[in-house]
PDB file of C-alpha atoms and ligand atoms in Angstrom:
ATOM      1  CA  MET A   1     -19.779 -16.433  -4.982  1.00 60.00           C
ATOM      2  CA  ASP A   2     -17.527 -14.448  -6.323  1.00 92.00           C
ATOM      3  CA  LYS A   3     -15.811 -13.870  -9.121  1.00 94.00           C
ATOM      4  CA  TYR A   4     -12.443 -15.000  -8.785  1.00 96.00           C
ATOM      5  CA  LYS A   5     -12.866 -17.467  -6.696  1.00 96.00           C
ATOM      6  CA  GLU A   6     -15.066 -19.779  -8.805  1.00 96.00           C
ATOM      7  CA  THR A   7     -12.237 -19.153 -11.147  1.00 97.00           C
ATOM      8  CA  LEU A   8      -9.537 -20.502  -8.908  1.00 97.00           C
ATOM      9  CA  ASP A   9     -11.254 -22.908  -7.807  1.00 97.00           C
ATOM     10  CA  TYR A  10     -11.989 -23.917 -11.200  1.00 97.00           C
ATOM     11  CA  ILE A  11      -8.235 -23.663 -12.268  1.00 97.00           C
ATOM     12  CA  TYR A  12      -6.821 -25.535  -7.994  1.00 97.00           C
ATOM     13  CA  SER A  13      -9.099 -27.791  -8.967  1.00 97.00           C
ATOM     14  CA  ARG A  14      -7.408 -29.595 -12.741  1.00 97.00           C
ATOM     15  CA  THR A  15      -3.526 -28.224 -11.167  1.00 97.00           C
ATOM     16  CA  GLY A  16      -3.192 -29.024  -7.749  1.00 95.00           C
ATOM     17  CA  ASP A  17      -0.994 -27.683  -5.656  1.00 90.00           C
ATOM     18  CA  PHE A  18       0.779 -26.534  -8.264  1.00 95.00           C
ATOM     19  CA  LYS A  19       2.137 -22.785  -7.971  1.00 96.00           C
ATOM     20  CA  PRO A  20       3.118 -21.081 -10.770  1.00 98.00           C
ATOM     21  CA  GLU A  21       5.958 -17.732 -10.958  1.00 97.00           C
ATOM     22  CA  VAL A  22       5.983 -16.909 -14.450  1.00 98.00           C
ATOM     23  CA  ALA A  23       3.567 -15.978 -16.536  1.00 98.00           C
ATOM     24  CA  ILE A  24       3.550 -15.506 -21.042  1.00 97.00           C
ATOM     25  CA  ILE A  25       0.995 -14.574 -23.351  1.00 96.00           C
ATOM     26  CA  LEU A  26       2.101 -16.301 -26.956  1.00 93.00           C
ATOM     27  CA  GLY A  27       0.227 -13.685 -29.752  1.00 87.00           C
ATOM     28  CA  SER A  28      -0.121 -14.595 -33.129  1.00 77.00           C
ATOM     29  CA  GLY A  29       1.990 -17.256 -34.796  1.00 78.00           C
ATOM     30  CA  LEU A  30       4.194 -17.208 -31.509  1.00 82.00           C
ATOM     31  CA  GLY A  31       2.457 -21.275 -30.508  1.00 78.00           C
ATOM     32  CA  CYS A  32       5.912 -22.588 -31.077  1.00 82.00           C
ATOM     33  CA  PHE A  33       6.602 -21.522 -27.596  1.00 84.00           C
ATOM     34  CA  CYS A  34       5.030 -24.721 -26.281  1.00 84.00           C
ATOM     35  CA  ASP A  35       6.154 -27.281 -28.287  1.00 85.00           C
ATOM     36  CA  GLY A  36       7.146 -30.612 -26.844  1.00 87.00           C
ATOM     37  CA  ILE A  37       6.470 -28.808 -23.624  1.00 90.00           C
ATOM     38  CA  ASP A  38       4.084 -31.545 -21.356  1.00 92.00           C
ATOM     39  CA  GLY A  39       2.119 -29.874 -18.663  1.00 95.00           C
ATOM     40  CA  ILE A  40      -1.504 -29.320 -17.819  1.00 96.00           C
ATOM     41  CA  THR A  41      -4.254 -28.398 -20.816  1.00 95.00           C
ATOM     42  CA  ILE A  42      -7.407 -25.621 -19.582  1.00 95.00           C
ATOM     43  CA  LYS A  43      -8.608 -23.931 -22.154  1.00 93.00           C
ATOM     44  CA  TYR A  44     -10.913 -20.753 -21.819  1.00 93.00           C
ATOM     45  CA  SER A  45     -14.084 -22.207 -22.497  1.00 91.00           C
ATOM     46  CA  GLU A  46     -14.143 -24.346 -19.678  1.00 93.00           C
ATOM     47  CA  ILE A  47     -13.072 -21.569 -17.105  1.00 95.00           C
ATOM     48  CA  PRO A  48     -15.769 -19.622 -14.997  1.00 94.00           C
ATOM     49  CA  HIS A  49     -15.836 -16.680 -16.370  1.00 93.00           C
ATOM     50  CA  PHE A  50     -13.377 -16.234 -19.193  1.00 92.00           C
ATOM     51  CA  LEU A  51     -13.599 -15.521 -22.394  1.00 87.00           C
ATOM     52  CA  ASN A  52     -12.923 -17.295 -24.606  1.00 75.00           C
ATOM     53  CA  ALA A  53     -10.394 -16.258 -28.163  1.00 61.00           C
ATOM     54  CA  GLY A  54     -11.486 -16.918 -31.423  1.00 58.00           C
ATOM     55  CA  ILE A  55      -8.493 -15.985 -33.992  1.00 52.00           C
ATOM     56  CA  LYS A  56      -7.293 -17.695 -36.710  1.00 58.00           C
ATOM     57  CA  GLY A  57      -3.830 -18.561 -35.008  1.00 56.00           C
ATOM     58  CA  HIS A  58      -4.720 -18.968 -31.823  1.00 65.00           C
ATOM     59  CA  LYS A  59      -5.166 -22.392 -30.049  1.00 78.00           C
ATOM     60  CA  GLY A  60      -7.132 -20.641 -26.950  1.00 88.00           C
ATOM     61  CA  GLU A  61      -5.826 -22.794 -23.738  1.00 92.00           C
ATOM     62  CA  LEU A  62      -3.715 -21.898 -21.119  1.00 95.00           C
ATOM     63  CA  LEU A  63      -1.012 -24.276 -20.247  1.00 96.00           C
ATOM     64  CA  PHE A  64       0.818 -25.493 -17.483  1.00 97.00           C
ATOM     65  CA  CYS A  65       3.981 -26.202 -16.823  1.00 96.00           C
ATOM     66  CA  THR A  66       7.426 -26.500 -15.768  1.00 96.00           C
ATOM     67  CA  ILE A  67       9.732 -24.399 -18.627  1.00 95.00           C
ATOM     68  CA  GLU A  68      13.759 -24.296 -17.352  1.00 93.00           C
ATOM     69  CA  GLY A  69      12.647 -25.055 -13.661  1.00 94.00           C
ATOM     70  CA  LYS A  70      10.210 -21.725 -14.160  1.00 96.00           C
ATOM     71  CA  LYS A  71       6.524 -23.156 -13.214  1.00 97.00           C
ATOM     72  CA  THR A  72       4.610 -21.069 -15.633  1.00 97.00           C
ATOM     73  CA  ILE A  73       1.449 -20.743 -17.160  1.00 97.00           C
ATOM     74  CA  VAL A  74       1.749 -20.156 -20.677  1.00 96.00           C
ATOM     75  CA  MET A  75      -1.434 -18.607 -22.757  1.00 95.00           C
ATOM     76  CA  GLN A  76      -1.865 -19.748 -25.728  1.00 92.00           C
ATOM     77  CA  GLY A  77      -3.715 -17.359 -27.242  1.00 88.00           C
ATOM     78  CA  ARG A  78      -5.482 -13.767 -26.109  1.00 90.00           C
ATOM     79  CA  PHE A  79      -8.640 -11.711 -26.014  1.00 91.00           C
ATOM     80  CA  HIS A  80      -8.661  -8.005 -28.378  1.00 93.00           C
ATOM     81  CA  PHE A  81     -10.083  -5.770 -27.934  1.00 95.00           C
ATOM     82  CA  TYR A  82     -12.004  -5.524 -31.903  1.00 94.00           C
ATOM     83  CA  GLU A  83     -13.443  -9.324 -30.650  1.00 91.00           C
ATOM     84  CA  GLY A  84     -16.527  -6.246 -29.012  1.00 93.00           C
ATOM     85  CA  ASN A  85     -15.396  -7.215 -24.957  1.00 92.00           C
ATOM     86  CA  LYS A  86     -14.492  -4.705 -22.571  1.00 95.00           C
ATOM     87  CA  LEU A  87     -11.114  -4.672 -21.782  1.00 96.00           C
ATOM     88  CA  SER A  88     -11.902  -5.599 -18.022  1.00 94.00           C
ATOM     89  CA  GLU A  89     -12.626  -8.436 -19.523  1.00 94.00           C
ATOM     90  CA  THR A  90      -9.952  -9.164 -22.019  1.00 94.00           C
ATOM     91  CA  THR A  91      -7.673  -8.760 -19.515  1.00 97.00           C
ATOM     92  CA  TYR A  92      -9.201 -10.795 -16.220  1.00 96.00           C
ATOM     93  CA  PRO A  93      -6.597 -13.184 -17.083  1.00 97.00           C
ATOM     94  CA  ILE A  94      -3.449 -11.053 -15.779  1.00 98.00           C
ATOM     95  CA  LYS A  95      -5.882 -10.151 -12.384  1.00 97.00           C
ATOM     96  CA  ILE A  96      -5.515 -14.558 -11.769  1.00 98.00           C
ATOM     97  CA  PHE A  97      -2.634 -15.046 -13.002  1.00 98.00           C
ATOM     98  CA  LYS A  98      -1.806 -12.553  -9.773  1.00 98.00           C
ATOM     99  CA  LYS A  99      -4.333 -14.171  -7.658  1.00 97.00           C
ATOM    100  CA  LEU A 100      -1.985 -17.828  -8.121  1.00 97.00           C
ATOM    101  CA  GLY A 101       1.340 -16.209  -7.364  1.00 98.00           C
ATOM    102  CA  VAL A 102       2.917 -15.062 -10.599  1.00 98.00           C
ATOM    103  CA  LYS A 103       5.430 -12.902 -10.063  1.00 98.00           C
ATOM    104  CA  TYR A 104       7.182 -12.369 -13.862  1.00 98.00           C
ATOM    105  CA  LEU A 105       4.399 -11.303 -17.331  1.00 98.00           C
ATOM    106  CA  PHE A 106       5.772 -12.133 -20.890  1.00 98.00           C
ATOM    107  CA  ILE A 107       4.088 -10.400 -23.141  1.00 98.00           C
ATOM    108  CA  THR A 108       4.557 -11.076 -26.757  1.00 96.00           C
ATOM    109  CA  ASN A 109       2.549  -9.857 -29.563  1.00 94.00           C
ATOM    110  CA  ALA A 110       2.933  -9.724 -33.931  1.00 91.00           C
ATOM    111  CA  ALA A 111       3.649  -5.953 -34.744  1.00 95.00           C
ATOM    112  CA  GLY A 112       4.392  -3.531 -37.690  1.00 96.00           C
ATOM    113  CA  ALA A 113       7.212  -0.758 -38.108  1.00 97.00           C
ATOM    114  CA  THR A 114       6.344   2.345 -39.433  1.00 98.00           C
ATOM    115  CA  SER A 115       9.790   2.985 -40.270  1.00 97.00           C
ATOM    116  CA  LEU A 116      12.422   0.477 -43.298  1.00 96.00           C
ATOM    117  CA  GLU A 117      14.494   0.809 -40.504  1.00 96.00           C
ATOM    118  CA  TYR A 118      13.328  -1.828 -38.708  1.00 95.00           C
ATOM    119  CA  ASN A 119      13.946  -6.202 -40.652  1.00 91.00           C
ATOM    120  CA  ILE A 120      11.100  -7.950 -41.582  1.00 90.00           C
ATOM    121  CA  GLY A 121      11.652 -11.075 -38.774  1.00 91.00           C
ATOM    122  CA  ASP A 122      13.273  -9.089 -35.964  1.00 95.00           C
ATOM    123  CA  ILE A 123      12.499  -8.413 -32.423  1.00 96.00           C
ATOM    124  CA  MET A 124      11.838  -5.765 -31.229  1.00 98.00           C
ATOM    125  CA  LEU A 125      11.986  -5.195 -27.072  1.00 98.00           C
ATOM    126  CA  ILE A 126       9.499  -2.314 -25.618  1.00 98.00           C
ATOM    127  CA  SER A 127      10.299   0.396 -23.827  1.00 98.00           C
ATOM    128  CA  ASP A 128       7.448   2.520 -23.530  1.00 98.00           C
ATOM    129  CA  HIS A 129       4.188   1.951 -24.957  1.00 98.00           C
ATOM    130  CA  ILE A 130       2.093   4.994 -26.716  1.00 98.00           C
ATOM    131  CA  ASN A 131      -1.893   3.438 -25.639  1.00 98.00           C
ATOM    132  CA  PHE A 132      -3.961   4.850 -29.126  1.00 98.00           C
ATOM    133  CA  MET A 133      -6.765   2.437 -28.109  1.00 98.00           C
ATOM    134  CA  GLY A 134      -8.898   5.173 -27.071  1.00 97.00           C
ATOM    135  CA  THR A 135      -9.920   3.856 -23.275  1.00 98.00           C
ATOM    136  CA  ASN A 136      -8.179   1.713 -20.377  1.00 98.00           C
ATOM    137  CA  PRO A 137      -8.633  -0.960 -18.758  1.00 98.00           C
ATOM    138  CA  LEU A 138      -8.522   0.754 -15.431  1.00 98.00           C
ATOM    139  CA  ILE A 139     -11.550   2.713 -16.140  1.00 97.00           C
ATOM    140  CA  GLY A 140     -14.650   1.706 -13.913  1.00 96.00           C
ATOM    141  CA  LYS A 141     -14.403   1.646 -10.112  1.00 95.00           C
ATOM    142  CA  ASN A 142     -10.958   0.391  -8.197  1.00 97.00           C
ATOM    143  CA  ASP A 143     -10.566  -2.137  -6.385  1.00 95.00           C
ATOM    144  CA  ASP A 144      -8.394  -0.844  -3.834  1.00 96.00           C
ATOM    145  CA  THR A 145      -7.298  -4.384  -3.695  1.00 95.00           C
ATOM    146  CA  LEU A 146      -5.627  -5.035  -6.478  1.00 96.00           C
ATOM    147  CA  GLY A 147      -4.116  -1.718  -6.838  1.00 97.00           C
ATOM    148  CA  GLU A 148      -3.939   1.985  -6.678  1.00 97.00           C
ATOM    149  CA  ARG A 149      -6.755   4.401  -8.505  1.00 98.00           C
ATOM    150  CA  PHE A 150      -3.223   5.857 -10.970  1.00 98.00           C
ATOM    151  CA  PRO A 151      -0.794   3.655 -10.914  1.00 98.00           C
ATOM    152  CA  ASP A 152       2.405   4.406 -11.679  1.00 98.00           C
ATOM    153  CA  MET A 153       3.238   4.356 -15.329  1.00 98.00           C
ATOM    154  CA  SER A 154       7.396   5.126 -15.558  1.00 97.00           C
ATOM    155  CA  ASN A 155       8.864   1.452 -14.740  1.00 97.00           C
ATOM    156  CA  CYS A 156       6.062  -0.108 -17.110  1.00 98.00           C
ATOM    157  CA  TYR A 157       8.125  -2.673 -19.319  1.00 98.00           C
ATOM    158  CA  ASP A 158      11.035  -3.348 -16.133  1.00 98.00           C
ATOM    159  CA  LYS A 159      13.946  -2.297 -16.404  1.00 98.00           C
ATOM    160  CA  ASP A 160      15.636  -5.082 -15.240  1.00 97.00           C
ATOM    161  CA  LEU A 161      14.016  -7.640 -16.806  1.00 98.00           C
ATOM    162  CA  ARG A 162      14.818  -5.759 -20.172  1.00 98.00           C
ATOM    163  CA  LYS A 163      18.808  -5.691 -19.003  1.00 98.00           C
ATOM    164  CA  LEU A 164      18.090  -9.132 -18.799  1.00 98.00           C
ATOM    165  CA  ALA A 165      17.250  -9.719 -21.456  1.00 98.00           C
ATOM    166  CA  LEU A 166      19.443  -7.829 -24.194  1.00 98.00           C
ATOM    167  CA  ALA A 167      21.681 -10.068 -21.903  1.00 97.00           C
ATOM    168  CA  SER A 168      19.907 -13.429 -22.812  1.00 97.00           C
ATOM    169  CA  ALA A 169      20.238 -12.220 -26.235  1.00 97.00           C
ATOM    170  CA  LYS A 170      24.361 -11.105 -26.572  1.00 97.00           C
ATOM    171  CA  GLU A 171      24.859 -14.284 -25.716  1.00 97.00           C
ATOM    172  CA  LEU A 172      22.767 -16.444 -27.874  1.00 96.00           C
ATOM    173  CA  ASN A 173      23.898 -13.626 -30.592  1.00 96.00           C
ATOM    174  CA  ILE A 174      20.865 -13.214 -31.485  1.00 96.00           C
ATOM    175  CA  ASP A 175      20.139  -9.082 -32.313  1.00 95.00           C
ATOM    176  CA  ILE A 176      17.353  -7.500 -31.087  1.00 96.00           C
ATOM    177  CA  ARG A 177      16.446  -3.419 -30.415  1.00 96.00           C
ATOM    178  CA  GLU A 178      14.613  -1.976 -28.090  1.00 98.00           C
ATOM    179  CA  GLY A 179      11.471   0.235 -29.146  1.00 98.00           C
ATOM    180  CA  VAL A 180       8.266   2.114 -28.484  1.00 98.00           C
ATOM    181  CA  TYR A 181       4.760   0.221 -29.363  1.00 98.00           C
ATOM    182  CA  LEU A 182       1.721   1.934 -30.109  1.00 98.00           C
ATOM    183  CA  ALA A 183      -1.365   0.053 -29.979  1.00 98.00           C
ATOM    184  CA  THR A 184      -4.041   0.649 -32.009  1.00 98.00           C
ATOM    185  CA  THR A 185      -7.236  -0.916 -31.425  1.00 98.00           C
ATOM    186  CA  GLY A 186      -8.396  -2.454 -34.593  1.00 95.00           C
ATOM    187  CA  PRO A 187      -9.571  -4.426 -36.401  1.00 96.00           C
ATOM    188  CA  SER A 188      -8.206  -2.645 -39.863  1.00 97.00           C
ATOM    189  CA  TYR A 189      -5.795  -2.446 -40.515  1.00 96.00           C
ATOM    190  CA  GLU A 190      -3.724   1.165 -40.389  1.00 97.00           C
ATOM    191  CA  THR A 191      -3.476   4.063 -42.477  1.00 97.00           C
ATOM    192  CA  ALA A 192      -1.189   4.792 -44.818  1.00 97.00           C
ATOM    193  CA  ALA A 193      -1.493   8.502 -42.633  1.00 98.00           C
ATOM    194  CA  GLU A 194      -1.653   7.153 -39.267  1.00 98.00           C
ATOM    195  CA  ILE A 195       1.580   5.640 -40.218  1.00 98.00           C
ATOM    196  CA  ARG A 196       2.987   8.091 -40.779  1.00 98.00           C
ATOM    197  CA  MET A 197       1.747  10.450 -37.784  1.00 98.00           C
ATOM    198  CA  PHE A 198       2.306   7.075 -35.560  1.00 98.00           C
ATOM    199  CA  LYS A 199       6.069   7.025 -36.790  1.00 98.00           C
ATOM    200  CA  LEU A 200       5.808  11.293 -35.913  1.00 98.00           C
ATOM    201  CA  LEU A 201       4.733  10.511 -31.942  1.00 98.00           C
ATOM    202  CA  GLY A 202       7.440   8.278 -31.646  1.00 98.00           C
ATOM    203  CA  ALA A 203       6.127   4.906 -32.755  1.00 98.00           C
ATOM    204  CA  ASN A 204       9.231   2.270 -33.862  1.00 98.00           C
ATOM    205  CA  ALA A 205       6.389  -0.763 -33.744  1.00 98.00           C
ATOM    206  CA  VAL A 206       2.335  -1.608 -33.989  1.00 98.00           C
ATOM    207  CA  GLY A 207      -0.319  -3.254 -33.205  1.00 98.00           C
ATOM    208  CA  MET A 208      -3.052  -4.113 -31.464  1.00 97.00           C
ATOM    209  CA  SER A 209      -2.764  -6.072 -28.447  1.00 97.00           C
ATOM    210  CA  THR A 210      -0.032  -5.784 -25.169  1.00 98.00           C
ATOM    211  CA  VAL A 211      -0.704  -2.183 -23.800  1.00 98.00           C
ATOM    212  CA  PRO A 212      -3.953  -2.911 -22.012  1.00 98.00           C
ATOM    213  CA  GLU A 213      -2.218  -6.572 -21.030  1.00 98.00           C
ATOM    214  CA  ALA A 214       1.120  -4.100 -19.441  1.00 98.00           C
ATOM    215  CA  ILE A 215      -1.928  -1.347 -17.871  1.00 98.00           C
ATOM    216  CA  VAL A 216      -3.171  -3.486 -15.566  1.00 98.00           C
ATOM    217  CA  ALA A 217      -0.240  -6.265 -14.873  1.00 98.00           C
ATOM    218  CA  ASN A 218       2.051  -2.886 -14.083  1.00 98.00           C
ATOM    219  CA  TYR A 219      -0.958  -1.834 -11.635  1.00 98.00           C
ATOM    220  CA  LEU A 220      -0.744  -5.250 -10.620  1.00 98.00           C
ATOM    221  CA  LYS A 221       3.252  -4.897  -9.177  1.00 98.00           C
ATOM    222  CA  MET A 222       3.827  -7.132 -11.262  1.00 98.00           C
ATOM    223  CA  ASN A 223       7.486  -7.427 -13.538  1.00 98.00           C
ATOM    224  CA  VAL A 224       6.177  -7.028 -17.583  1.00 98.00           C
ATOM    225  CA  ILE A 225       8.224  -7.948 -20.239  1.00 98.00           C
ATOM    226  CA  ALA A 226       7.300  -7.761 -23.751  1.00 98.00           C
ATOM    227  CA  PHE A 227       8.265  -8.449 -26.992  1.00 97.00           C
ATOM    228  CA  SER A 228       6.846  -7.108 -30.657  1.00 96.00           C
ATOM    229  CA  THR A 229       7.983  -9.904 -33.605  1.00 94.00           C
ATOM    230  CA  ILE A 230       8.210  -7.163 -36.478  1.00 93.00           C
ATOM    231  CA  THR A 231       6.224  -9.768 -39.260  1.00 90.00           C
ATOM    232  CA  ASN A 232       5.652  -6.744 -41.447  1.00 91.00           C
ATOM    233  CA  HIS A 233       6.010  -3.199 -42.545  1.00 94.00           C
ATOM    234  CA  ALA A 234       3.115  -1.068 -41.734  1.00 96.00           C
ATOM    235  CA  THR A 235       1.337   0.837 -44.944  1.00 95.00           C
ATOM    236  CA  GLY A 236       2.117   2.991 -47.054  1.00 95.00           C
ATOM    237  CA  VAL A 237       6.296   1.878 -45.225  1.00 95.00           C
ATOM    238  CA  SER A 238       7.239  -0.565 -47.826  1.00 86.00           C
ATOM    239  CA  ASN A 239       4.198  -1.239 -51.505  1.00 80.00           C
ATOM    240  CA  ASN A 240       2.598  -4.047 -49.290  1.00 76.00           C
ATOM    241  CA  THR A 241      -1.252  -5.762 -48.757  1.00 75.00           C
ATOM    242  CA  LEU A 242      -1.501  -6.468 -45.124  1.00 69.00           C
ATOM    243  CA  SER A 243      -3.402  -9.971 -44.668  1.00 73.00           C
ATOM    244  CA  HIS A 244      -3.126 -12.212 -41.468  1.00 74.00           C
ATOM    245  CA  GLU A 245      -1.817 -15.526 -43.140  1.00 74.00           C
ATOM    246  CA  GLU A 246       1.718 -12.548 -44.003  1.00 70.00           C
ATOM    247  CA  VAL A 247       1.587 -11.541 -40.875  1.00 65.00           C
ATOM    248  CA  LEU A 248       0.573 -15.206 -39.139  1.00 70.00           C
ATOM    249  CA  LYS A 249       3.757 -16.791 -41.498  1.00 69.00           C
ATOM    250  CA  ALA A 250       5.749 -14.172 -40.897  1.00 66.00           C
ATOM    251  CA  GLY A 251       5.665 -14.159 -37.095  1.00 66.00           C
ATOM    252  CA  LYS A 252       6.894 -18.021 -37.297  1.00 68.00           C
ATOM    253  CA  VAL A 253      10.064 -17.708 -38.046  1.00 70.00           C
ATOM    254  CA  THR A 254      11.603 -14.919 -35.689  1.00 85.00           C
ATOM    255  CA  ALA A 255       9.642 -17.432 -33.357  1.00 89.00           C
ATOM    256  CA  GLN A 256      11.914 -18.958 -32.280  1.00 90.00           C
ATOM    257  CA  LYS A 257      14.323 -16.992 -31.997  1.00 93.00           C
ATOM    258  CA  LEU A 258      11.933 -15.296 -29.231  1.00 94.00           C
ATOM    259  CA  ASN A 259      12.232 -18.982 -27.418  1.00 94.00           C
ATOM    260  CA  LEU A 260      15.461 -19.237 -27.091  1.00 94.00           C
ATOM    261  CA  ILE A 261      15.788 -15.833 -25.568  1.00 96.00           C
ATOM    262  CA  ILE A 262      12.999 -15.972 -23.439  1.00 96.00           C
ATOM    263  CA  LYS A 263      14.042 -19.542 -22.527  1.00 95.00           C
ATOM    264  CA  LYS A 264      18.048 -17.847 -21.459  1.00 96.00           C
ATOM    265  CA  MET A 265      15.804 -15.559 -19.089  1.00 97.00           C
ATOM    266  CA  PHE A 266      13.662 -17.742 -17.696  1.00 95.00           C
ATOM    267  CA  LYS A 267      16.560 -19.730 -15.926  1.00 94.00           C
ATOM    268  CA  LYS A 268      18.438 -16.599 -15.014  1.00 93.00           C
ATOM    269  CA  LEU A 269      15.217 -15.070 -13.063  1.00 93.00           C
ATOM    270  CA  LYS A 270      15.600 -15.713  -9.253  1.00 82.00           C
TER     271      LYS A 270
HETATM  272  N1  LIG B 301      -0.541  -3.382 -37.993  1.00 70.01           N
HETATM  273  C1  LIG B 301      -1.450  -3.742 -36.611  1.00 70.01           C
HETATM  274  N2  LIG B 301      -1.487  -5.077 -36.239  1.00 70.01           N
HETATM  275  C2  LIG B 301      -0.238  -5.746 -37.367  1.00 70.01           C
HETATM  276  C3  LIG B 301       0.165  -5.091 -37.405  1.00 70.01           C
HETATM  277  C4  LIG B 301       0.301  -4.234 -38.096  1.00 70.01           C
HETATM  278  O1  LIG B 301       0.930  -3.618 -39.920  1.00 70.01           O
HETATM  279  N3  LIG B 301       0.825  -6.140 -38.298  1.00 70.01           N
HETATM  280  C5  LIG B 301       0.338  -7.101 -37.478  1.00 70.01           C
HETATM  281  N4  LIG B 301      -0.534  -6.624 -36.194  1.00 70.01           N
END
């Protein structure tokens, strides 16, 4: 049987006629987005052809719920390249979301800032990205029923959604900035020399996710928006050493603000 069909049939068997319009991928420390929200929860381990998320700070389940009137899938924990999976596998959920009818993809992540112009706790709306992973999730035979072989990337992070994000933040009196996100494969954090280079290349923040998901969602003609929470200054920018625990702790404070912005945006989505 068709791989997608097996996944979809299982999801439909749990969610019935729930028709999601929006999906959101929660990054490290951003799980509180779901606090107090009820819905149908499905563990990744139960879903045919889904990988298992096995990293601290990630729950590993999909939540089907209604947020501000919008039928939503919340992806609580994502799949990373550094776990040893192919990017076509880490981005499989995005293809499933598209097939379930999702139009809008919200992506969040934790990232390190490449300069002191950013403070820990800042929210950065991603205006564009640099794919420094040395690979691409669309490598392989193209499925023309899903998207084009050579997808345009000029509006990967949808301009209208970004306008809406800025307006929503303003209404809430929350400062956000726009910047360029650069993705590495990880899992080691960057060296100071690498961060100096990334800054020269135009990157404002660095992380290990988001870019593959955004590439695939753009290929599928979904409207994409992505936010980084600045959890630390990247290596060499300040004197701190980096630990995953610190990244998680710092993420939580900012997460509350980001949740407010996203929920305000949900209200205004057409
Ligand atoms: N580098 C890479 N990924 C990260 C960082 C960082 O400094 N902070 C959070 N995720």
